[in-house]
PDB file of C-alpha atoms and ligand atoms in Angstrom:
ATOM      1  CA  MET A 285      40.058 100.896  22.660  1.00 90.00           C
ATOM      2  CA  GLN A 286      41.495 103.877  24.553  1.00 96.00           C
ATOM      3  CA  ASP A 287      43.811 103.269  27.509  1.00 97.00           C
ATOM      4  CA  LYS A 288      41.381 105.105  29.803  1.00 98.00           C
ATOM      5  CA  GLU A 289      38.556 102.822  28.732  1.00 98.00           C
ATOM      6  CA  LEU A 290      40.663  99.731  29.498  1.00 98.00           C
ATOM      7  CA  LEU A 291      41.601 101.195  32.894  1.00 98.00           C
ATOM      8  CA  ASP A 292      37.931 101.858  33.692  1.00 98.00           C
ATOM      9  CA  ILE A 293      37.127  98.203  32.929  1.00 98.00           C
ATOM     10  CA  ALA A 294      39.977  97.140  35.253  1.00 98.00           C
ATOM     11  CA  LYS A 295      38.599  99.406  37.982  1.00 98.00           C
ATOM     12  CA  ALA A 296      35.105  97.954  37.616  1.00 98.00           C
ATOM     13  CA  MET A 297      36.561  94.440  37.902  1.00 98.00           C
ATOM     14  CA  CYS A 298      37.784  95.202  41.456  1.00 98.00           C
ATOM     15  CA  ASP A 299      34.206  94.556  42.542  1.00 98.00           C
ATOM     16  CA  LYS A 300      34.507  90.956  41.354  1.00 98.00           C
ATOM     17  CA  ALA A 301      37.644  90.293  43.446  1.00 98.00           C
ATOM     18  CA  TYR A 302      37.490  87.405  45.885  1.00 98.00           C
ATOM     19  CA  ALA A 303      39.803  88.802  48.549  1.00 98.00           C
ATOM     20  CA  PRO A 304      38.480  87.918  52.026  1.00 98.00           C
ATOM     21  CA  TYR A 305      41.998  87.466  53.466  1.00 98.00           C
ATOM     22  CA  SER A 306      43.912  90.556  52.319  1.00 98.00           C
ATOM     23  CA  GLU A 307      40.858  92.671  51.489  1.00 98.00           C
ATOM     24  CA  PHE A 308      43.051  94.123  48.724  1.00 98.00           C
ATOM     25  CA  ARG A 309      40.791  94.099  45.702  1.00 98.00           C
ATOM     26  CA  VAL A 310      42.437  94.160  42.261  1.00 98.00           C
ATOM     27  CA  GLY A 311      40.962  94.248  38.750  1.00 98.00           C
ATOM     28  CA  ALA A 312      42.597  93.790  35.346  1.00 98.00           C
ATOM     29  CA  ALA A 313      41.589  94.281  31.718  1.00 98.00           C
ATOM     30  CA  LEU A 314      43.634  92.789  28.904  1.00 98.00           C
ATOM     31  CA  LEU A 315      43.615  93.784  25.232  1.00 98.00           C
ATOM     32  CA  THR A 316      44.499  91.108  22.663  1.00 98.00           C
ATOM     33  CA  ASP A 317      45.998  91.730  19.230  1.00 96.00           C
ATOM     34  CA  ASP A 318      42.527  91.666  17.644  1.00 97.00           C
ATOM     35  CA  ASP A 319      41.137  94.074  20.298  1.00 97.00           C
ATOM     36  CA  THR A 320      39.256  91.463  22.280  1.00 98.00           C
ATOM     37  CA  VAL A 321      39.087  92.361  25.980  1.00 98.00           C
ATOM     38  CA  PHE A 322      39.551  89.781  28.732  1.00 98.00           C
ATOM     39  CA  THR A 323      38.958  90.747  32.347  1.00 98.00           C
ATOM     40  CA  GLY A 324      40.295  89.403  35.613  1.00 98.00           C
ATOM     41  CA  CYS A 325      40.258  89.875  39.366  1.00 98.00           C
ATOM     42  CA  ASN A 326      42.332  88.472  42.204  1.00 98.00           C
ATOM     43  CA  ILE A 327      41.056  85.187  43.590  1.00 98.00           C
ATOM     44  CA  GLU A 328      42.355  84.325  47.053  1.00 98.00           C
ATOM     45  CA  ASN A 329      42.360  81.026  48.895  1.00 98.00           C
ATOM     46  CA  ALA A 330      42.492  79.878  52.518  1.00 98.00           C
ATOM     47  CA  SER A 331      45.773  78.264  51.489  1.00 98.00           C
ATOM     48  CA  TYR A 332      47.299  81.654  50.660  1.00 98.00           C
ATOM     49  CA  GLY A 333      49.767  80.353  48.089  1.00 97.00           C
ATOM     50  CA  ALA A 334      46.878  79.200  45.891  1.00 98.00           C
ATOM     51  CA  THR A 335      45.891  82.841  45.317  1.00 98.00           C
ATOM     52  CA  ASN A 336      45.755  84.069  41.734  1.00 98.00           C
ATOM     53  CA  CYS A 337      46.420  87.725  40.903  1.00 98.00           C
ATOM     54  CA  ALA A 338      44.016  89.735  38.753  1.00 98.00           C
ATOM     55  CA  GLU A 339      46.536  90.001  35.910  1.00 98.00           C
ATOM     56  CA  ARG A 340      47.093  86.258  35.680  1.00 98.00           C
ATOM     57  CA  THR A 341      43.359  85.581  35.874  1.00 98.00           C
ATOM     58  CA  ALA A 342      42.856  87.779  32.792  1.00 98.00           C
ATOM     59  CA  MET A 343      45.833  86.333  30.909  1.00 98.00           C
ATOM     60  CA  PHE A 344      44.934  82.725  31.667  1.00 98.00           C
ATOM     61  CA  LYS A 345      41.330  83.307  30.618  1.00 98.00           C
ATOM     62  CA  ALA A 346      42.606  84.678  27.301  1.00 98.00           C
ATOM     63  CA  VAL A 347      45.109  81.866  26.712  1.00 98.00           C
ATOM     64  CA  SER A 348      42.430  79.290  27.484  1.00 98.00           C
ATOM     65  CA  GLU A 349      40.331  80.863  24.717  1.00 98.00           C
ATOM     66  CA  GLY A 350      43.149  80.612  22.171  1.00 98.00           C
ATOM     67  CA  TYR A 351      44.815  84.049  22.470  1.00 98.00           C
ATOM     68  CA  THR A 352      48.569  84.036  23.043  1.00 97.00           C
ATOM     69  CA  HIS A 353      49.697  87.587  22.300  1.00 98.00           C
ATOM     70  CA  PHE A 354      48.450  90.709  24.046  1.00 98.00           C
ATOM     71  CA  LYS A 355      48.946  94.429  23.442  1.00 98.00           C
ATOM     72  CA  LYS A 356      48.069  95.973  26.784  1.00 98.00           C
ATOM     73  CA  ILE A 357      46.929  95.207  30.283  1.00 98.00           C
ATOM     74  CA  ALA A 358      45.343  97.701  32.672  1.00 98.00           C
ATOM     75  CA  VAL A 359      45.498  97.005  36.407  1.00 98.00           C
ATOM     76  CA  ALA A 360      43.699  98.813  39.217  1.00 98.00           C
ATOM     77  CA  ALA A 361      43.298  98.459  42.962  1.00 98.00           C
ATOM     78  CA  LYS A 362      40.026  99.295  44.676  1.00 97.00           C
ATOM     79  CA  ASP A 363      41.771 101.429  47.298  1.00 93.00           C
ATOM     80  CA  GLY A 364      43.193 103.692  44.561  1.00 91.00           C
ATOM     81  CA  SER A 365      46.815 102.696  45.158  1.00 96.00           C
ATOM     82  CA  THR A 366      49.025 102.006  42.143  1.00 97.00           C
ATOM     83  CA  ALA A 367      48.713  98.276  41.417  1.00 96.00           C
ATOM     84  CA  TYR A 368      52.186  97.459  40.114  1.00 97.00           C
ATOM     85  CA  PRO A 369      52.159  93.841  38.907  1.00 98.00           C
ATOM     86  CA  CYS A 370      54.009  91.293  41.037  1.00 98.00           C
ATOM     87  CA  GLY A 371      57.048  89.410  39.775  1.00 98.00           C
ATOM     88  CA  ILE A 372      55.113  86.278  38.863  1.00 98.00           C
ATOM     89  CA  CYS A 373      52.601  88.258  36.789  1.00 98.00           C
ATOM     90  CA  LEU A 374      55.442  90.121  35.067  1.00 98.00           C
ATOM     91  CA  GLN A 375      57.012  86.784  34.153  1.00 98.00           C
ATOM     92  CA  VAL A 376      53.685  85.654  32.636  1.00 98.00           C
ATOM     93  CA  MET A 377      53.506  88.985  30.742  1.00 98.00           C
ATOM     94  CA  ASN A 378      57.037  88.277  29.511  1.00 98.00           C
ATOM     95  CA  GLU A 379      55.665  85.088  27.946  1.00 98.00           C
ATOM     96  CA  PHE A 380      52.596  86.535  26.231  1.00 98.00           C
ATOM     97  CA  MET A 381      53.182  90.300  25.887  1.00 98.00           C
ATOM     98  CA  TYR A 382      56.943  90.959  26.172  1.00 97.00           C
ATOM     99  CA  ASP A 383      56.513  93.896  23.764  1.00 97.00           C
ATOM    100  CA  GLY A 384      53.312  95.118  25.437  1.00 98.00           C
ATOM    101  CA  GLU A 385      52.296  97.842  27.872  1.00 98.00           C
ATOM    102  CA  VAL A 386      50.988  98.036  31.417  1.00 98.00           C
ATOM    103  CA  ILE A 387      48.454 100.753  32.201  1.00 98.00           C
ATOM    104  CA  LEU A 388      48.114 101.855  35.813  1.00 98.00           C
ATOM    105  CA  GLU A 389      46.757 104.728  37.837  1.00 97.00           C
ATOM    106  CA  GLU A 390      48.795 106.987  40.096  1.00 96.00           C
ATOM    107  CA  ASP A 391      47.256 109.888  42.022  1.00 94.00           C
ATOM    108  CA  SER A 392      44.132 109.578  39.842  1.00 92.00           C
ATOM    109  CA  LYS A 393      46.249 109.904  36.686  1.00 96.00           C
ATOM    110  CA  LEU A 394      46.842 107.222  34.066  1.00 97.00           C
ATOM    111  CA  ILE A 395      50.459 106.076  33.809  1.00 98.00           C
ATOM    112  CA  LYS A 396      52.039 103.619  31.379  1.00 98.00           C
ATOM    113  CA  TYR A 397      55.063 101.342  31.401  1.00 98.00           C
ATOM    114  CA  SER A 398      56.361  98.839  28.911  1.00 98.00           C
ATOM    115  CA  VAL A 399      56.596  95.264  30.193  1.00 98.00           C
ATOM    116  CA  LYS A 400      60.324  95.538  29.355  1.00 98.00           C
ATOM    117  CA  GLU A 401      60.701  98.498  31.736  1.00 98.00           C
ATOM    118  CA  LEU A 402      59.080  96.620  34.612  1.00 98.00           C
ATOM    119  CA  LEU A 403      60.904  93.342  33.870  1.00 98.00           C
ATOM    120  CA  PRO A 404      64.040  94.141  31.862  1.00 97.00           C
ATOM    121  CA  HIS A 405      65.557  90.660  32.100  1.00 95.00           C
ATOM    122  CA  GLY A 406      62.669  88.197  32.137  1.00 94.00           C
ATOM    123  CA  PHE A 407      63.430  84.512  31.931  1.00 95.00           C
ATOM    124  CA  ILE A 408      63.154  82.942  28.486  1.00 92.00           C
ATOM    125  CA  LEU A 409      63.842  79.455  27.183  1.00 92.00           C
TER     126      LEU A 409
HETATM  127  N1  LIG B  22      47.485  91.071  43.739  1.00 73.17           N
HETATM  128  C1  LIG B  22      47.037  91.151  42.458  1.00 73.17           C
HETATM  129  O1  LIG B  22      45.936  90.692  42.133  1.00 73.17           O
HETATM  130  N2  LIG B  22      47.834  91.744  41.545  1.00 73.17           N
HETATM  131  C2  LIG B  22      49.043  92.303  41.818  1.00 73.17           C
HETATM  132  O2  LIG B  22      49.686  92.815  40.922  1.00 73.17           O
HETATM  133  C3  LIG B  22      49.582  92.283  43.178  1.00 73.17           C
HETATM  134  C4  LIG B  22      48.765  91.547  44.168  1.00 73.17           C
HETATM  135  C5  LIG B  22      46.610  90.457  44.747  1.00 73.17           C
HETATM  136  C6  LIG B  22      47.053  89.133  45.270  1.00 73.17           C
HETATM  137  C7  LIG B  22      46.366  89.106  46.619  1.00 73.17           C
HETATM  138  O3  LIG B  22      45.037  88.621  46.455  1.00 73.17           O
HETATM  139  C8  LIG B  22      46.287  90.557  47.034  1.00 73.17           C
HETATM  140  O4  LIG B  22      46.517  91.307  45.868  1.00 73.17           O
HETATM  141  C9  LIG B  22      47.288  90.940  48.101  1.00 73.17           C
HETATM  142  O5  LIG B  22      48.562  90.579  47.748  1.00 73.17           O
END
């Protein structure tokens, strides 16, 4: 699976976002160690704190199906802005893909970071 392909899946997932409050639509596509793809979108709630980001939706779907280590996650926002993962999502990535990569888009170009670069000192037990 090419990075561009994963990013395109993330972009398509923006259309599944449930974001009536912020209207900021986010999609994610996650690649597991055995190249299975899990998708996610942000899911908002009238009680704003109950909102789930696209990245965590994808990761939690994967974990609930028995996958606990991921290689890459692509994240895209419908408005074309660069969808840097939030701190909570980075902490979840630290749990399941500390040695993985985050694929994003900036000015219509694919960019890549390691999870370590985005969260150099994630909490571990
Ligand atoms: N959001 C994500 O889905 N992923 C991120 O990395 C940042 C923010 C969502 C949460 C909320 O539904 C909306 O974007 C605005 O914060």
